[in-house]
PDB file of C-alpha atoms in Angstrom:
ATOM      1  CA  MET A  15     -40.321  -2.651   4.186  1.00 73.00           C
ATOM      2  CA  SER A  16     -37.978  -3.771   7.447  1.00 91.00           C
ATOM      3  CA  VAL A  17     -34.979  -6.126   8.171  1.00 95.00           C
ATOM      4  CA  SER A  18     -35.596  -8.180  11.201  1.00 96.00           C
ATOM      5  CA  TYR A  19     -33.254  -8.998  13.885  1.00 96.00           C
ATOM      6  CA  ASP A  20     -34.092 -12.524  13.281  1.00 95.00           C
ATOM      7  CA  VAL A  21     -32.352 -12.526   9.971  1.00 96.00           C
ATOM      8  CA  PHE A  22     -29.111 -12.116  12.314  1.00 96.00           C
ATOM      9  CA  THR A  23     -30.069 -14.440  15.422  1.00 94.00           C
ATOM     10  CA  GLY A  24     -31.209 -16.614  12.924  1.00 93.00           C
ATOM     11  CA  ALA A  25     -27.754 -16.422  10.896  1.00 95.00           C
ATOM     12  CA  PHE A  26     -25.715 -16.694  13.954  1.00 94.00           C
ATOM     13  CA  LEU A  27     -27.679 -19.436  15.976  1.00 91.00           C
ATOM     14  CA  GLY A  28     -26.874 -21.247  12.623  1.00 91.00           C
ATOM     15  CA  LYS A  29     -22.519 -20.914  13.716  1.00 90.00           C
ATOM     16  CA  VAL A  30     -23.055 -21.544  17.240  1.00 89.00           C
ATOM     17  CA  THR A  31     -23.419 -25.303  19.182  1.00 79.00           C
ATOM     18  CA  GLU A  32     -24.429 -23.092  22.317  1.00 72.00           C
ATOM     19  CA  TYR A  33     -26.838 -25.368  24.216  1.00 71.00           C
ATOM     20  CA  ASP A  34     -27.031 -22.331  26.469  1.00 78.00           C
ATOM     21  CA  PHE A  35     -29.039 -20.489  23.959  1.00 82.00           C
ATOM     22  CA  ILE A  36     -30.963 -23.100  24.010  1.00 79.00           C
ATOM     23  CA  ARG A  37     -32.737 -23.489  27.821  1.00 86.00           C
ATOM     24  CA  LEU A  38     -32.805 -19.308  27.536  1.00 88.00           C
ATOM     25  CA  ASP A  39     -36.301 -17.969  27.200  1.00 91.00           C
ATOM     26  CA  ASN A  40     -36.124 -15.900  24.354  1.00 90.00           C
ATOM     27  CA  TYR A  41     -36.275 -12.381  25.651  1.00 92.00           C
ATOM     28  CA  SER A  42     -32.886 -13.267  27.334  1.00 92.00           C
ATOM     29  CA  ARG A  43     -31.847 -14.719  24.573  1.00 92.00           C
ATOM     30  CA  ASN A  44     -32.367 -12.224  22.290  1.00 92.00           C
ATOM     31  CA  SER A  45     -31.240  -9.963  24.805  1.00 94.00           C
ATOM     32  CA  ILE A  46     -27.718 -11.599  24.968  1.00 94.00           C
ATOM     33  CA  VAL A  47     -27.655 -11.678  21.016  1.00 94.00           C
ATOM     34  CA  ASP A  48     -28.848  -8.778  20.121  1.00 96.00           C
ATOM     35  CA  GLY A  49     -25.796  -6.611  22.087  1.00 96.00           C
ATOM     36  CA  TYR A  50     -23.528  -9.322  19.881  1.00 96.00           C
ATOM     37  CA  MET A  51     -25.379  -8.300  16.300  1.00 97.00           C
ATOM     38  CA  LYS A  52     -25.004  -4.329  17.159  1.00 96.00           C
ATOM     39  CA  ARG A  53     -21.015  -4.377  17.972  1.00 96.00           C
ATOM     40  CA  ALA A  54     -20.714  -6.579  14.897  1.00 96.00           C
ATOM     41  CA  CYS A  55     -23.099  -3.570  13.097  1.00 96.00           C
ATOM     42  CA  ALA A  56     -21.401  -1.000  14.101  1.00 95.00           C
ATOM     43  CA  GLN A  57     -17.761  -2.111  13.080  1.00 95.00           C
ATOM     44  CA  PHE A  58     -19.200  -3.203   9.795  1.00 96.00           C
ATOM     45  CA  SER A  59     -21.305   0.121   9.326  1.00 94.00           C
ATOM     46  CA  HIS A  60     -18.886   2.233   7.852  1.00 92.00           C
ATOM     47  CA  ILE A  61     -18.412  -0.378   5.020  1.00 94.00           C
ATOM     48  CA  CYS A  62     -22.040  -1.706   4.617  1.00 94.00           C
ATOM     49  CA  LYS A  63     -24.051   0.355   1.814  1.00 93.00           C
ATOM     50  CA  TYR A  64     -27.652   0.226   3.968  1.00 94.00           C
ATOM     51  CA  ASP A  65     -27.904   1.759   7.399  1.00 93.00           C
ATOM     52  CA  ILE A  66     -27.748  -1.350   9.938  1.00 94.00           C
ATOM     53  CA  VAL A  67     -27.123   0.761  13.441  1.00 94.00           C
ATOM     54  CA  ASN A  68     -30.153   2.354  13.566  1.00 91.00           C
ATOM     55  CA  GLY A  69     -32.747  -0.261  14.335  1.00 92.00           C
ATOM     56  CA  ASP A  70     -36.202  -0.328  16.612  1.00 94.00           C
ATOM     57  CA  ASP A  71     -35.552  -2.713  19.222  1.00 93.00           C
ATOM     58  CA  ALA A  72     -38.558  -2.973  20.653  1.00 93.00           C
ATOM     59  CA  ILE A  73     -39.607  -4.327  17.277  1.00 95.00           C
ATOM     60  CA  ARG A  74     -36.559  -5.190  16.829  1.00 95.00           C
ATOM     61  CA  GLU A  75     -36.346  -4.555  12.995  1.00 95.00           C
ATOM     62  CA  PHE A  76     -34.195  -2.400  10.763  1.00 95.00           C
ATOM     63  CA  ASN A  77     -36.104   0.358   9.036  1.00 91.00           C
ATOM     64  CA  ILE A  78     -34.388  -0.191   5.457  1.00 93.00           C
ATOM     65  CA  ASP A  79     -35.059  -2.150   2.532  1.00 92.00           C
ATOM     66  CA  ILE A  80     -32.395  -4.662   1.436  1.00 94.00           C
ATOM     67  CA  PRO A  81     -33.022  -6.971  -1.287  1.00 94.00           C
ATOM     68  CA  GLU A  82     -32.893 -10.763  -0.592  1.00 91.00           C
ATOM     69  CA  ASN A  83     -29.761 -11.196  -2.566  1.00 90.00           C
ATOM     70  CA  GLU A  84     -27.523  -9.127  -0.601  1.00 94.00           C
ATOM     71  CA  LEU A  85     -29.930  -9.525   2.886  1.00 96.00           C
ATOM     72  CA  ASP A  86     -27.862 -12.943   2.653  1.00 95.00           C
ATOM     73  CA  GLU A  87     -24.640 -12.102   2.154  1.00 96.00           C
ATOM     74  CA  ILE A  88     -24.742  -9.162   4.750  1.00 96.00           C
ATOM     75  CA  ALA A  89     -26.501 -11.604   7.329  1.00 97.00           C
ATOM     76  CA  ASP A  90     -23.634 -13.753   6.835  1.00 96.00           C
ATOM     77  CA  ILE A  91     -21.007 -11.275   7.414  1.00 97.00           C
ATOM     78  CA  VAL A  92     -22.736  -9.898  10.336  1.00 97.00           C
ATOM     79  CA  SER A  93     -22.935 -13.178  11.756  1.00 96.00           C
ATOM     80  CA  GLU A  94     -19.424 -13.804  11.265  1.00 96.00           C
ATOM     81  CA  GLY A  95     -18.792 -10.523  13.633  1.00 96.00           C
ATOM     82  CA  MET A  96     -21.701 -11.484  15.759  1.00 96.00           C
ATOM     83  CA  LEU A  97     -19.009 -14.900  16.542  1.00 94.00           C
ATOM     84  CA  VAL A  98     -16.034 -12.284  17.087  1.00 94.00           C
ATOM     85  CA  GLN A  99     -18.130 -10.614  20.334  1.00 94.00           C
ATOM     86  CA  TRP A 100     -19.275 -14.202  20.753  1.00 92.00           C
ATOM     87  CA  MET A 101     -15.756 -15.242  21.574  1.00 89.00           C
ATOM     88  CA  LYS A 102     -14.107 -12.340  22.600  1.00 87.00           C
ATOM     89  CA  PRO A 103     -15.221 -12.968  26.882  1.00 83.00           C
ATOM     90  CA  TYR A 104     -13.844 -16.493  26.240  1.00 79.00           C
ATOM     91  CA  VAL A 105     -10.176 -14.809  25.527  1.00 76.00           C
ATOM     92  CA  TYR A 106     -10.421 -12.608  28.140  1.00 69.00           C
ATOM     93  CA  ARG A 107     -11.773 -15.082  30.823  1.00 69.00           C
ATOM     94  CA  ALA A 108      -9.652 -14.794  34.027  1.00 56.00           C
ATOM     95  CA  ASP A 109      -9.890 -17.848  35.519  1.00 61.00           C
ATOM     96  CA  ASN A 110      -8.070 -18.907  31.973  1.00 55.00           C
ATOM     97  CA  LEU A 111      -5.496 -16.110  32.386  1.00 53.00           C
ATOM     98  CA  GLU A 112      -4.686 -16.845  36.186  1.00 55.00           C
ATOM     99  CA  ASN A 113      -4.311 -20.990  34.696  1.00 54.00           C
ATOM    100  CA  VAL A 114      -1.523 -19.753  32.365  1.00 53.00           C
ATOM    101  CA  LEU A 115       0.115 -17.139  34.164  1.00 49.00           C
ATOM    102  CA  ASN A 116       0.146 -19.857  37.005  1.00 53.00           C
ATOM    103  CA  THR A 117       1.407 -23.306  34.503  1.00 51.00           C
ATOM    104  CA  ALA A 118       4.271 -24.504  35.285  1.00 53.00           C
ATOM    105  CA  ASP A 119       4.610 -27.124  32.095  1.00 48.00           C
ATOM    106  CA  PHE A 120       3.275 -26.611  28.438  1.00 47.00           C
ATOM    107  CA  SER A 121       1.435 -30.267  28.326  1.00 51.00           C
ATOM    108  CA  GLN A 122      -1.749 -30.813  25.623  1.00 53.00           C
ATOM    109  CA  TYR A 123      -3.939 -30.568  28.211  1.00 60.00           C
ATOM    110  CA  SER A 124      -2.670 -27.841  29.870  1.00 70.00           C
ATOM    111  CA  PRO A 125      -4.870 -24.511  30.492  1.00 73.00           C
ATOM    112  CA  ALA A 126      -2.162 -23.274  28.617  1.00 73.00           C
ATOM    113  CA  GLU A 127      -2.845 -25.216  25.282  1.00 76.00           C
ATOM    114  CA  LEU A 128      -6.890 -24.959  25.709  1.00 76.00           C
ATOM    115  CA  LEU A 129      -6.723 -20.737  26.110  1.00 77.00           C
ATOM    116  CA  TYR A 130      -3.656 -20.971  22.783  1.00 82.00           C
ATOM    117  CA  ARG A 131      -6.465 -23.057  21.038  1.00 82.00           C
ATOM    118  CA  ILE A 132      -9.422 -20.254  22.276  1.00 83.00           C
ATOM    119  CA  THR A 133      -7.072 -17.222  21.202  1.00 87.00           C
ATOM    120  CA  SER A 134      -6.589 -19.159  18.158  1.00 87.00           C
ATOM    121  CA  ALA A 135      -9.960 -20.186  17.054  1.00 87.00           C
ATOM    122  CA  TYR A 136     -10.944 -16.366  18.308  1.00 89.00           C
ATOM    123  CA  ASN A 137      -7.696 -14.933  15.575  1.00 91.00           C
ATOM    124  CA  THR A 138      -9.797 -17.121  13.014  1.00 92.00           C
ATOM    125  CA  CYS A 139     -13.264 -15.455  13.537  1.00 91.00           C
ATOM    126  CA  LYS A 140     -11.409 -12.021  13.647  1.00 93.00           C
ATOM    127  CA  ARG A 141      -8.918 -12.504  10.051  1.00 94.00           C
ATOM    128  CA  ASP A 142     -12.786 -14.047   8.574  1.00 93.00           C
ATOM    129  CA  PHE A 143     -14.925 -11.434   9.574  1.00 94.00           C
ATOM    130  CA  THR A 144     -12.202  -8.845   8.094  1.00 94.00           C
ATOM    131  CA  ASN A 145     -11.770 -10.597   4.837  1.00 94.00           C
ATOM    132  CA  MET A 146     -15.486 -11.026   4.916  1.00 94.00           C
ATOM    133  CA  MET A 147     -15.985  -6.867   4.784  1.00 94.00           C
ATOM    134  CA  ARG A 148     -12.379  -6.493   2.533  1.00 94.00           C
ATOM    135  CA  GLU A 149     -14.720  -8.904   0.046  1.00 94.00           C
ATOM    136  CA  TYR A 150     -17.970  -6.658   0.436  1.00 93.00           C
ATOM    137  CA  SER A 151     -16.680  -3.232   0.174  1.00 92.00           C
ATOM    138  CA  TYR A 152     -14.645  -4.491  -2.650  1.00 91.00           C
ATOM    139  CA  ASN A 153     -17.542  -6.182  -4.374  1.00 89.00           C
ATOM    140  CA  HIS A 154     -19.596  -3.033  -3.428  1.00 87.00           C
ATOM    141  CA  GLY A 155     -17.795  -1.058  -4.558  1.00 73.00           C
TER     142      GLY A 155
END
């Protein structure tokens, strides 16, 4: 049995309310989201007891058999890593960084405050992903 990329894509899209994904055709959306998934899987692969790195991109499947009760946990962890990958460009967006560097005042509605909030959300996602991987490692030895 194999595990479809759609398991991870569905878990990720369930956590994100990004309307740009809805407007994209399936091929374009999958191309973007699969990139997030591969980077998240690469970070989680040294802990996960299943080979979630080697998949067939043509049919969008991993050639592994993961029991259903473990698949939900792994999909949740990988989708959290996908959130981190999705948020990373928002943190490092050039116009946000330029606005911060050129902003004299730091008001509640300033670009600096916006970047602070984005960075804070990114760090929270990253911390949650790391904690989920640690817990998985502890529980599955």
